[in-house]
Amino acid sequence: MIGLELAIVLGAIFLGARLGGIGIGFAGGLGVVALAVLGVAPGNIPWDVILIIMSVIAAIAAMQVAGGMDYLVGQAEKLLRKHPKYITYLAPMVTYFMTLMAGTGHTAFSTLPVIAEVAKEQGIRPSRPLSISVVSSQIAITASPISAAVIFVSGILEPLGVGYLQLLAITIPTSLAAVLLTSVVANRLGCELKDDPVYQERLAKGQVTIRGEQKLEILPHAKLSVGLFLIAIVAVMLYATAISPTVGLIEKPVMPRNDAIMAIMLSAATVITLLCKVDTGKVLNAATFKSGMSACVCVMGVAWLGDTFVAAHIDGIKETASTLLDRYPWMLAVVLFFASMLLYSQAATAKALLPAALLLGVSPLTVIASFAAVSALFVLPTYPTLLAAVEMDETGSTRIGKAVFNHPFIIPGVLAIGLSVLFGFLLGGLVL
């Protein structure tokens, strides 16, 4: 029966990938139903992860309606246009820190058009900065102080003596260093733009245009909304640190960390709405709100499906995998890589597999070092930010090959994750 059940799980994930977007969440629910028909009891729905995503997205959407996102994009464009020759190095830093601050990689949507345009104007192959920027926005989730994935991993590691700050002290420098080194390699991938036959063909047909700098209208309260959101992030970090057993400033907190994050983020949304005079009706139509709610459904469906299968066979999985992981701990990163490729969510992948890994006796160091591997969302060329990068590149340099996997995101993505895992083992061994 386990073979049939695994086939149902993989079939549901494949169907969801074909449907695209929120469809993978739909298909996850279908998979749970199919497993229930076979007598498998449904697993746990990751409500904590879903609620954290919802609350963070609520604050980000309020900030976007107040003009904060346009303000940040404007600042990013100024930076890139000031140093256009270094766009392959600067662009991934922009998407990395925007994701680090927001806790969601969907913030990259707003900067990808700017990256593509500046590269094109300078005669730089746009696939170079676009590919590493998309990868950077995905891997930064594992370093964001307010991402659902980081909060979940921190929660399962704290009983083992690894605090919130220790986790961030490893994931932030290792992922950032990996992105920086990968951008050097990405800057040499593919032929020069002027030598690309697809670009030359589009240029001859008049399909490539130079738009120049875009003048965004910055709303009066844009800067204030960004400032309020940053204060909320700092408040989350301070509270999570204060209640951490390794710090012990607050021994008996009134609110656990997850509840505090949700309350602080919703409070931030309230203050932004009041002080920045935000129309709450517009929040529901904000791009970040829609993408965030879509992510919640995806996490619910695929994580529920994954937990259902794993919980039903945890004893067998322990017996099979414990020896292998004990002998080759880096194999956890490989498992997380391929799982996230199918699950399309860092939080869902972490929720589905990392608790089981710890039950198998995997060390906290291995979990933290392998954590970056949950960011392999770029492998299948159907992830929203990846598709957006392809569509926004008029030159055709950021294209998906006939073999599906031969697209410009593969090499930067695999390299960035590989380096981050390697650095994680090295730095983690010093910190822990």
Tab-separated table of C-alpha atoms in Angstrom:
chain	number	residue	atom	x	y	z
A	1	MET	CA	0.000	0.000	0.000
A	2	ILE	CA	2.844	2.396	0.706
A	3	GLY	CA	3.721	2.412	-3.004
A	4	LEU	CA	0.154	3.364	-3.945
A	5	GLU	CA	0.019	6.050	-1.257
A	6	LEU	CA	3.322	7.537	-2.413
A	7	ALA	CA	2.021	7.529	-5.983
A	8	ILE	CA	-1.047	9.474	-4.820
A	9	VAL	CA	1.130	12.044	-3.046
A	10	LEU	CA	3.410	12.533	-6.061
A	11	GLY	CA	0.435	12.521	-8.430
A	12	ALA	CA	-1.314	15.260	-6.437
A	13	ILE	CA	1.840	17.370	-6.377
A	14	PHE	CA	2.370	16.877	-10.117
A	15	LEU	CA	-1.245	17.844	-10.803
A	16	GLY	CA	-0.857	20.930	-8.631
A	17	ALA	CA	2.311	21.917	-10.487
A	18	ARG	CA	0.434	21.589	-13.786
A	19	LEU	CA	-2.429	23.731	-12.495
A	20	GLY	CA	0.079	26.340	-11.277
A	21	GLY	CA	-0.173	28.984	-8.554
A	22	ILE	CA	-2.830	28.288	-5.943
A	23	GLY	CA	-3.643	25.050	-7.766
A	24	ILE	CA	-0.978	23.135	-5.850
A	25	GLY	CA	-2.885	23.861	-2.655
A	26	PHE	CA	-6.099	22.620	-4.239
A	27	ALA	CA	-4.428	19.416	-5.382
A	28	GLY	CA	-2.955	18.869	-1.915
A	29	GLY	CA	-6.466	18.692	-0.487
A	30	LEU	CA	-7.457	16.224	-3.205
A	31	GLY	CA	-4.485	14.061	-2.238
A	32	VAL	CA	-5.570	14.041	1.417
A	33	VAL	CA	-9.033	12.855	0.350
A	34	ALA	CA	-7.536	10.098	-1.817
A	35	LEU	CA	-5.338	8.901	1.062
A	36	ALA	CA	-8.333	8.963	3.417
A	37	VAL	CA	-10.218	6.678	1.011
A	38	LEU	CA	-7.351	4.196	1.436
A	39	GLY	CA	-7.722	4.399	5.206
A	40	VAL	CA	-4.916	6.849	5.993
A	41	ALA	CA	-5.864	9.281	8.768
A	42	PRO	CA	-5.357	12.958	7.826
A	43	GLY	CA	-2.285	14.579	9.350
A	44	ASN	CA	-1.951	17.979	10.982
A	45	ILE	CA	-2.717	21.198	9.157
A	46	PRO	CA	0.136	23.719	9.731
A	47	TRP	CA	-2.082	26.431	11.191
A	48	ASP	CA	0.793	28.222	12.918
A	49	VAL	CA	2.663	28.655	9.635
A	50	ILE	CA	-0.477	29.761	7.784
A	51	LEU	CA	-1.479	32.309	10.417
A	52	ILE	CA	1.995	33.827	10.544
A	53	ILE	CA	1.999	34.236	6.748
A	54	MET	CA	-1.453	35.837	6.874
A	55	SER	CA	-0.536	38.346	9.579
A	56	VAL	CA	2.773	39.348	7.971
A	57	ILE	CA	1.114	39.713	4.572
A	58	ALA	CA	-1.611	41.892	6.126
A	59	ALA	CA	1.019	44.364	7.351
A	60	ILE	CA	2.920	44.290	4.051
A	61	ALA	CA	-0.266	44.854	2.039
A	62	ALA	CA	-1.196	47.833	4.223
A	63	MET	CA	2.294	49.229	3.646
A	64	GLN	CA	1.930	48.687	-0.102
A	65	VAL	CA	-1.391	50.544	-0.272
A	66	ALA	CA	0.206	53.394	1.718
A	67	GLY	CA	2.875	53.621	-0.999
A	68	GLY	CA	5.687	51.984	0.937
A	69	MET	CA	6.441	49.366	-1.685
A	70	ASP	CA	6.664	51.982	-4.447
A	71	TYR	CA	9.026	53.963	-2.258
A	72	LEU	CA	11.296	50.937	-1.757
A	73	VAL	CA	11.230	50.128	-5.484
A	74	GLY	CA	12.103	53.740	-6.257
A	75	GLN	CA	15.086	53.591	-3.945
A	76	ALA	CA	16.160	50.295	-5.516
A	77	GLU	CA	15.927	51.789	-9.009
A	78	LYS	CA	18.063	54.764	-7.978
A	79	LEU	CA	20.726	52.389	-6.655
A	80	LEU	CA	20.740	50.221	-9.785
A	81	ARG	CA	20.793	53.179	-12.165
A	82	LYS	CA	23.605	54.808	-10.215
A	83	HIS	CA	25.795	51.717	-10.670
A	84	PRO	CA	24.335	49.983	-13.770
A	85	LYS	CA	27.511	48.079	-14.675
A	86	TYR	CA	27.313	46.197	-11.380
A	87	ILE	CA	23.655	45.246	-11.694
A	88	THR	CA	24.348	41.490	-11.523
A	89	TYR	CA	25.868	42.046	-8.070
A	90	LEU	CA	23.513	44.736	-6.775
A	91	ALA	CA	20.171	43.368	-8.020
A	92	PRO	CA	20.298	40.140	-5.959
A	93	MET	CA	21.227	42.203	-2.907
A	94	VAL	CA	18.103	44.303	-3.434
A	95	THR	CA	15.792	41.280	-3.704
A	96	TYR	CA	17.598	39.545	-0.837
A	97	PHE	CA	17.142	42.379	1.647
A	98	MET	CA	13.576	43.134	0.540
A	99	THR	CA	12.700	39.488	1.199
A	100	LEU	CA	14.690	39.493	4.439
A	101	MET	CA	12.668	42.470	5.635
A	102	ALA	CA	9.268	41.354	4.361
A	103	GLY	CA	9.425	37.613	5.018
A	104	THR	CA	8.088	36.817	1.542
A	105	GLY	CA	9.854	36.433	-1.801
A	106	HIS	CA	6.898	37.929	-3.635
A	107	THR	CA	8.368	41.389	-3.043
A	108	ALA	CA	10.683	40.581	-5.974
A	109	PHE	CA	7.780	41.100	-8.387
A	110	SER	CA	8.062	44.862	-8.002
A	111	THR	CA	11.817	45.022	-8.684
A	112	LEU	CA	12.144	42.542	-11.574
A	113	PRO	CA	10.937	45.051	-14.231
A	114	VAL	CA	13.543	47.554	-13.045
A	115	ILE	CA	16.311	44.935	-13.142
A	116	ALA	CA	15.374	43.820	-16.657
A	117	GLU	CA	15.180	47.389	-17.957
A	118	VAL	CA	18.468	48.628	-16.481
A	119	ALA	CA	20.343	45.562	-17.756
A	120	LYS	CA	18.888	45.972	-21.237
A	121	GLU	CA	19.816	49.657	-21.344
A	122	GLN	CA	23.427	48.797	-20.499
A	123	GLY	CA	23.680	45.992	-23.053
A	124	ILE	CA	24.039	43.458	-20.223
A	125	ARG	CA	22.383	40.074	-20.706
A	126	PRO	CA	19.253	40.454	-18.492
A	127	SER	CA	19.156	36.736	-17.676
A	128	ARG	CA	22.275	37.202	-15.541
A	129	PRO	CA	20.884	39.632	-12.926
A	130	LEU	CA	17.327	38.302	-13.238
A	131	SER	CA	18.264	34.678	-12.569
A	132	ILE	CA	20.338	35.298	-9.454
A	133	SER	CA	17.837	37.911	-8.212
A	134	VAL	CA	14.980	35.400	-8.312
A	135	VAL	CA	17.114	32.784	-6.565
A	136	SER	CA	18.225	35.375	-4.005
A	137	SER	CA	14.623	36.280	-3.181
A	138	GLN	CA	13.863	32.610	-2.543
A	139	ILE	CA	16.882	31.712	-0.432
A	140	ALA	CA	16.505	34.860	1.706
A	141	ILE	CA	13.330	33.343	3.186
A	142	THR	CA	15.573	31.060	5.257
A	143	ALA	CA	17.254	34.142	6.755
A	144	SER	CA	14.253	36.426	7.328
A	145	PRO	CA	13.508	37.116	11.013
A	146	ILE	CA	9.749	37.115	10.324
A	147	SER	CA	9.331	34.404	7.686
A	148	ALA	CA	7.069	31.517	8.639
A	149	ALA	CA	9.823	29.047	7.731
A	150	VAL	CA	12.381	30.619	10.087
A	151	ILE	CA	9.879	30.952	12.923
A	152	PHE	CA	8.877	27.299	12.566
A	153	VAL	CA	12.459	26.005	12.469
A	154	SER	CA	13.377	28.165	15.435
A	155	GLY	CA	10.438	26.706	17.352
A	156	ILE	CA	11.468	23.075	16.797
A	157	LEU	CA	15.131	23.786	17.588
A	158	GLU	CA	14.716	25.764	20.819
A	159	PRO	CA	13.890	22.659	22.908
A	160	LEU	CA	17.219	21.290	21.669
A	161	GLY	CA	19.137	24.307	22.960
A	162	VAL	CA	19.413	26.349	19.747
A	163	GLY	CA	17.983	29.856	20.091
A	164	TYR	CA	16.317	32.184	17.609
A	165	LEU	CA	19.341	34.483	17.406
A	166	GLN	CA	21.726	31.559	16.918
A	167	LEU	CA	19.647	30.361	13.967
A	168	LEU	CA	19.726	33.814	12.352
A	169	ALA	CA	23.434	34.209	13.153
A	170	ILE	CA	24.071	31.204	10.917
A	171	THR	CA	21.469	31.537	8.166
A	172	ILE	CA	21.914	35.248	7.406
A	173	PRO	CA	25.699	35.358	6.775
A	174	THR	CA	25.826	31.953	5.053
A	175	SER	CA	22.973	32.636	2.633
A	176	LEU	CA	24.201	36.167	1.944
A	177	ALA	CA	27.749	34.978	1.235
A	178	ALA	CA	26.383	32.236	-1.030
A	179	VAL	CA	24.338	34.748	-3.042
A	180	LEU	CA	27.292	37.135	-3.388
A	181	LEU	CA	29.627	34.411	-4.657
A	182	THR	CA	26.980	33.014	-6.988
A	183	SER	CA	26.394	36.442	-8.526
A	184	VAL	CA	30.045	36.405	-9.639
A	185	VAL	CA	29.409	33.156	-11.508
A	186	ALA	CA	26.026	34.344	-12.834
A	187	ASN	CA	27.738	37.366	-14.372
A	188	ARG	CA	29.574	35.015	-16.744
A	189	LEU	CA	26.706	32.726	-17.746
A	190	GLY	CA	25.406	32.776	-21.308
A	191	CYS	CA	26.754	34.651	-24.305
A	192	GLU	CA	26.895	38.437	-24.392
A	193	LEU	CA	23.569	40.073	-25.197
A	194	LYS	CA	24.794	41.449	-28.531
A	195	ASP	CA	25.730	37.910	-29.604
A	196	ASP	CA	22.386	36.334	-28.691
A	197	PRO	CA	20.502	35.339	-31.882
A	198	VAL	CA	17.109	35.501	-30.161
A	199	TYR	CA	17.811	39.073	-29.045
A	200	GLN	CA	19.016	40.057	-32.520
A	201	GLU	CA	15.872	38.611	-34.062
A	202	ARG	CA	13.597	40.473	-31.647
A	203	LEU	CA	15.602	43.655	-32.125
A	204	ALA	CA	15.193	43.402	-35.917
A	205	LYS	CA	11.436	42.964	-35.520
A	206	GLY	CA	11.196	46.036	-33.269
A	207	GLN	CA	10.072	43.967	-30.284
A	208	VAL	CA	12.696	45.462	-27.946
A	209	THR	CA	12.194	48.974	-26.600
A	210	ILE	CA	14.136	51.166	-24.176
A	211	ARG	CA	11.719	52.813	-21.745
A	212	GLY	CA	14.142	54.680	-19.508
A	213	GLU	CA	13.636	55.503	-15.847
A	214	GLN	CA	10.070	55.174	-14.607
A	215	LYS	CA	8.701	57.987	-12.456
A	216	LEU	CA	6.676	56.439	-9.664
A	217	GLU	CA	4.248	58.634	-7.763
A	218	ILE	CA	5.304	58.421	-4.123
A	219	LEU	CA	2.361	58.885	-1.778
A	220	PRO	CA	2.690	61.310	1.168
A	221	HIS	CA	2.812	58.592	3.845
A	222	ALA	CA	5.014	56.112	1.958
A	223	LYS	CA	8.142	56.646	4.063
A	224	LEU	CA	6.129	56.543	7.288
A	225	SER	CA	4.590	53.192	6.353
A	226	VAL	CA	8.032	51.696	5.696
A	227	GLY	CA	9.305	53.061	9.008
A	228	LEU	CA	6.360	51.593	10.918
A	229	PHE	CA	6.848	48.200	9.288
A	230	LEU	CA	10.555	48.234	10.183
A	231	ILE	CA	9.679	49.047	13.798
A	232	ALA	CA	7.372	46.025	13.815
A	233	ILE	CA	10.191	43.774	12.549
A	234	VAL	CA	12.523	45.042	15.265
A	235	ALA	CA	9.792	44.474	17.870
A	236	VAL	CA	9.370	40.874	16.691
A	237	MET	CA	13.104	40.228	16.909
A	238	LEU	CA	13.428	41.800	20.360
A	239	TYR	CA	10.484	39.880	21.790
A	240	ALA	CA	11.566	36.572	20.255
A	241	THR	CA	15.023	37.119	21.697
A	242	ALA	CA	13.761	38.139	25.134
A	243	ILE	CA	11.613	35.015	25.588
A	244	SER	CA	14.217	32.641	24.157
A	245	PRO	CA	15.385	30.131	26.812
A	246	THR	CA	18.992	30.809	25.802
A	247	VAL	CA	18.580	34.497	26.722
A	248	GLY	CA	15.956	34.201	29.430
A	249	LEU	CA	15.051	37.870	29.872
A	250	ILE	CA	11.370	36.896	30.145
A	251	GLU	CA	11.039	33.506	31.800
A	252	LYS	CA	7.244	33.210	31.741
A	253	PRO	CA	6.021	35.201	28.709
A	254	VAL	CA	2.343	36.106	28.516
A	255	MET	CA	2.341	35.367	24.804
A	256	PRO	CA	4.304	32.629	23.035
A	257	ARG	CA	6.446	33.735	20.112
A	258	ASN	CA	4.045	32.765	17.305
A	259	ASP	CA	1.139	34.605	18.926
A	260	ALA	CA	3.344	37.626	19.531
A	261	ILE	CA	4.439	37.784	15.894
A	262	MET	CA	0.852	37.649	14.678
A	263	ALA	CA	-0.276	40.270	17.197
A	264	ILE	CA	2.623	42.628	16.409
A	265	MET	CA	2.110	42.352	12.659
A	266	LEU	CA	-1.636	42.935	12.876
A	267	SER	CA	-0.948	45.864	15.205
A	268	ALA	CA	1.508	47.260	12.656
A	269	ALA	CA	-1.164	46.946	9.969
A	270	THR	CA	-3.583	48.820	12.235
A	271	VAL	CA	-1.149	51.661	12.955
A	272	ILE	CA	-0.185	51.963	9.265
A	273	THR	CA	-3.878	52.062	8.334
A	274	LEU	CA	-4.604	54.804	10.887
A	275	LEU	CA	-1.551	57.036	10.520
A	276	CYS	CA	-1.137	56.621	6.750
A	277	LYS	CA	-4.875	56.900	6.053
A	278	VAL	CA	-5.085	53.596	4.207
A	279	ASP	CA	-8.335	52.529	2.560
A	280	THR	CA	-8.796	49.000	3.946
A	281	GLY	CA	-10.857	48.048	0.903
A	282	LYS	CA	-7.781	48.515	-1.262
A	283	VAL	CA	-5.717	46.213	0.954
A	284	LEU	CA	-7.778	43.246	-0.248
A	285	ASN	CA	-6.849	44.060	-3.854
A	286	ALA	CA	-3.142	44.651	-3.197
A	287	ALA	CA	-0.835	42.364	-5.182
A	288	THR	CA	1.065	41.298	-2.066
A	289	PHE	CA	-2.173	40.410	-0.270
A	290	LYS	CA	-3.390	38.233	-3.141
A	291	SER	CA	-0.056	36.431	-3.523
A	292	GLY	CA	0.189	35.955	0.250
A	293	MET	CA	-3.257	34.447	0.578
A	294	SER	CA	-2.480	32.182	-2.373
A	295	ALA	CA	0.657	31.060	-0.510
A	296	CYS	CA	-1.464	30.214	2.551
A	297	VAL	CA	-3.680	27.873	0.533
A	298	CYS	CA	-0.618	26.268	-1.061
A	299	VAL	CA	1.010	25.697	2.338
A	300	MET	CA	-2.200	24.281	3.778
A	301	GLY	CA	-2.707	21.826	0.933
A	302	VAL	CA	0.798	20.485	0.354
A	303	ALA	CA	1.960	20.523	3.992
A	304	TRP	CA	-1.223	18.739	5.077
A	305	LEU	CA	-0.701	16.144	2.356
A	306	GLY	CA	2.963	15.680	3.285
A	307	ASP	CA	2.237	15.360	7.006
A	308	THR	CA	-0.526	12.839	6.293
A	309	PHE	CA	1.859	10.546	4.424
A	310	VAL	CA	4.850	10.991	6.754
A	311	ALA	CA	2.821	10.490	9.948
A	312	ALA	CA	1.340	7.261	8.580
A	313	HIS	CA	4.770	5.768	7.881
A	314	ILE	CA	7.054	7.473	10.383
A	315	ASP	CA	8.286	4.188	11.883
A	316	GLY	CA	9.302	2.802	8.504
A	317	ILE	CA	10.888	6.096	7.509
A	318	LYS	CA	12.894	6.104	10.750
A	319	GLU	CA	14.165	2.599	10.154
A	320	THR	CA	15.154	3.296	6.555
A	321	ALA	CA	16.548	6.802	6.840
A	322	SER	CA	18.163	6.999	10.273
A	323	THR	CA	21.269	4.988	9.350
A	324	LEU	CA	21.700	6.830	6.042
A	325	LEU	CA	21.400	10.290	7.600
A	326	ASP	CA	23.645	9.334	10.491
A	327	ARG	CA	26.340	8.299	8.031
A	328	TYR	CA	25.746	11.041	5.454
A	329	PRO	CA	24.106	14.046	7.213
A	330	TRP	CA	24.344	16.206	4.082
A	331	MET	CA	21.742	13.899	2.489
A	332	LEU	CA	19.107	15.862	4.416
A	333	ALA	CA	19.867	18.853	2.199
A	334	VAL	CA	19.339	16.686	-0.892
A	335	VAL	CA	15.983	15.465	0.415
A	336	LEU	CA	14.866	19.013	1.258
A	337	PHE	CA	16.010	20.223	-2.173
A	338	PHE	CA	13.871	17.757	-4.098
A	339	ALA	CA	10.931	18.080	-1.708
A	340	SER	CA	10.793	21.878	-2.013
A	341	MET	CA	11.052	21.531	-5.778
A	342	LEU	CA	7.677	19.793	-5.631
A	343	LEU	CA	6.059	21.448	-2.603
A	344	TYR	CA	6.714	25.020	-3.845
A	345	SER	CA	7.031	26.466	-0.344
A	346	GLN	CA	9.924	26.827	2.081
A	347	ALA	CA	7.587	26.785	5.071
A	348	ALA	CA	5.606	23.779	3.825
A	349	THR	CA	8.805	21.811	3.142
A	350	ALA	CA	10.245	22.628	6.562
A	351	LYS	CA	6.972	21.752	8.257
A	352	ALA	CA	6.624	18.454	6.394
A	353	LEU	CA	10.154	17.091	6.795
A	354	LEU	CA	12.263	18.721	9.497
A	355	PRO	CA	10.338	17.430	12.543
A	356	ALA	CA	10.682	13.921	11.113
A	357	ALA	CA	14.405	14.513	10.547
A	358	LEU	CA	14.875	15.470	14.194
A	359	LEU	CA	12.959	12.354	15.270
A	360	LEU	CA	15.452	10.341	13.228
A	361	GLY	CA	18.245	11.740	15.380
A	362	VAL	CA	19.558	14.356	12.938
A	363	SER	CA	21.563	17.012	14.803
A	364	PRO	CA	20.431	20.658	15.043
A	365	LEU	CA	23.599	21.625	13.135
A	366	THR	CA	22.583	19.433	10.196
A	367	VAL	CA	19.053	20.861	10.221
A	368	ILE	CA	20.286	24.468	10.203
A	369	ALA	CA	22.976	23.887	7.578
A	370	SER	CA	20.520	22.047	5.325
A	371	PHE	CA	17.754	24.615	5.869
A	372	ALA	CA	18.706	26.655	2.784
A	373	ALA	CA	17.876	23.634	0.602
A	374	VAL	CA	14.141	24.241	1.141
A	375	SER	CA	14.526	27.091	-1.380
A	376	ALA	CA	14.723	24.986	-4.556
A	377	LEU	CA	11.539	26.558	-5.912
A	378	PHE	CA	13.363	27.545	-9.091
A	379	VAL	CA	13.905	24.032	-10.486
A	380	LEU	CA	10.546	23.650	-12.200
A	381	PRO	CA	10.020	26.735	-14.394
A	382	THR	CA	6.512	27.371	-13.107
A	383	TYR	CA	7.102	29.423	-9.945
A	384	PRO	CA	5.462	32.904	-10.174
A	385	THR	CA	8.588	35.056	-9.725
A	386	LEU	CA	10.519	32.889	-12.184
A	387	LEU	CA	7.777	33.197	-14.802
A	388	ALA	CA	7.589	36.947	-14.171
A	389	ALA	CA	11.319	37.293	-14.853
A	390	VAL	CA	10.918	35.406	-18.139
A	391	GLU	CA	7.973	37.547	-19.230
A	392	MET	CA	9.621	40.847	-18.305
A	393	ASP	CA	12.770	40.205	-20.346
A	394	GLU	CA	11.962	41.543	-23.807
A	395	THR	CA	15.383	40.498	-25.103
A	396	GLY	CA	14.518	36.808	-24.801
A	397	SER	CA	17.732	36.004	-22.914
A	398	THR	CA	15.766	34.728	-19.907
A	399	ARG	CA	14.058	31.882	-21.709
A	400	ILE	CA	13.011	28.348	-20.845
A	401	GLY	CA	14.552	25.674	-23.060
A	402	LYS	CA	12.742	22.810	-24.746
A	403	ALA	CA	14.106	20.371	-22.157
A	404	VAL	CA	12.195	22.314	-19.426
A	405	PHE	CA	15.067	22.196	-16.922
A	406	ASN	CA	17.577	24.022	-19.156
A	407	HIS	CA	16.677	27.509	-18.025
A	408	PRO	CA	18.978	30.235	-16.651
A	409	PHE	CA	17.874	29.803	-13.027
A	410	ILE	CA	19.214	26.253	-12.568
A	411	ILE	CA	22.957	26.907	-12.271
A	412	PRO	CA	22.720	29.993	-9.992
A	413	GLY	CA	20.083	28.260	-7.844
A	414	VAL	CA	21.910	24.979	-7.327
A	415	LEU	CA	25.200	26.789	-6.713
A	416	ALA	CA	23.709	29.252	-4.217
A	417	ILE	CA	22.012	26.496	-2.222
A	418	GLY	CA	25.108	24.284	-2.347
A	419	LEU	CA	27.341	27.079	-1.072
A	420	SER	CA	24.862	28.074	1.626
A	421	VAL	CA	24.676	24.483	2.907
A	422	LEU	CA	28.463	24.194	2.880
A	423	PHE	CA	28.905	27.511	4.709
A	424	GLY	CA	26.147	26.451	7.119
A	425	PHE	CA	28.066	23.384	8.216
A	426	LEU	CA	31.269	25.426	8.581
A	427	LEU	CA	29.811	28.421	10.450
A	428	GLY	CA	27.302	26.319	12.381
A	429	GLY	CA	30.124	24.213	13.763
A	430	LEU	CA	31.638	27.395	15.219
A	431	VAL	CA	28.428	28.975	16.540
A	432	LEU	CA	26.761	25.920	18.092
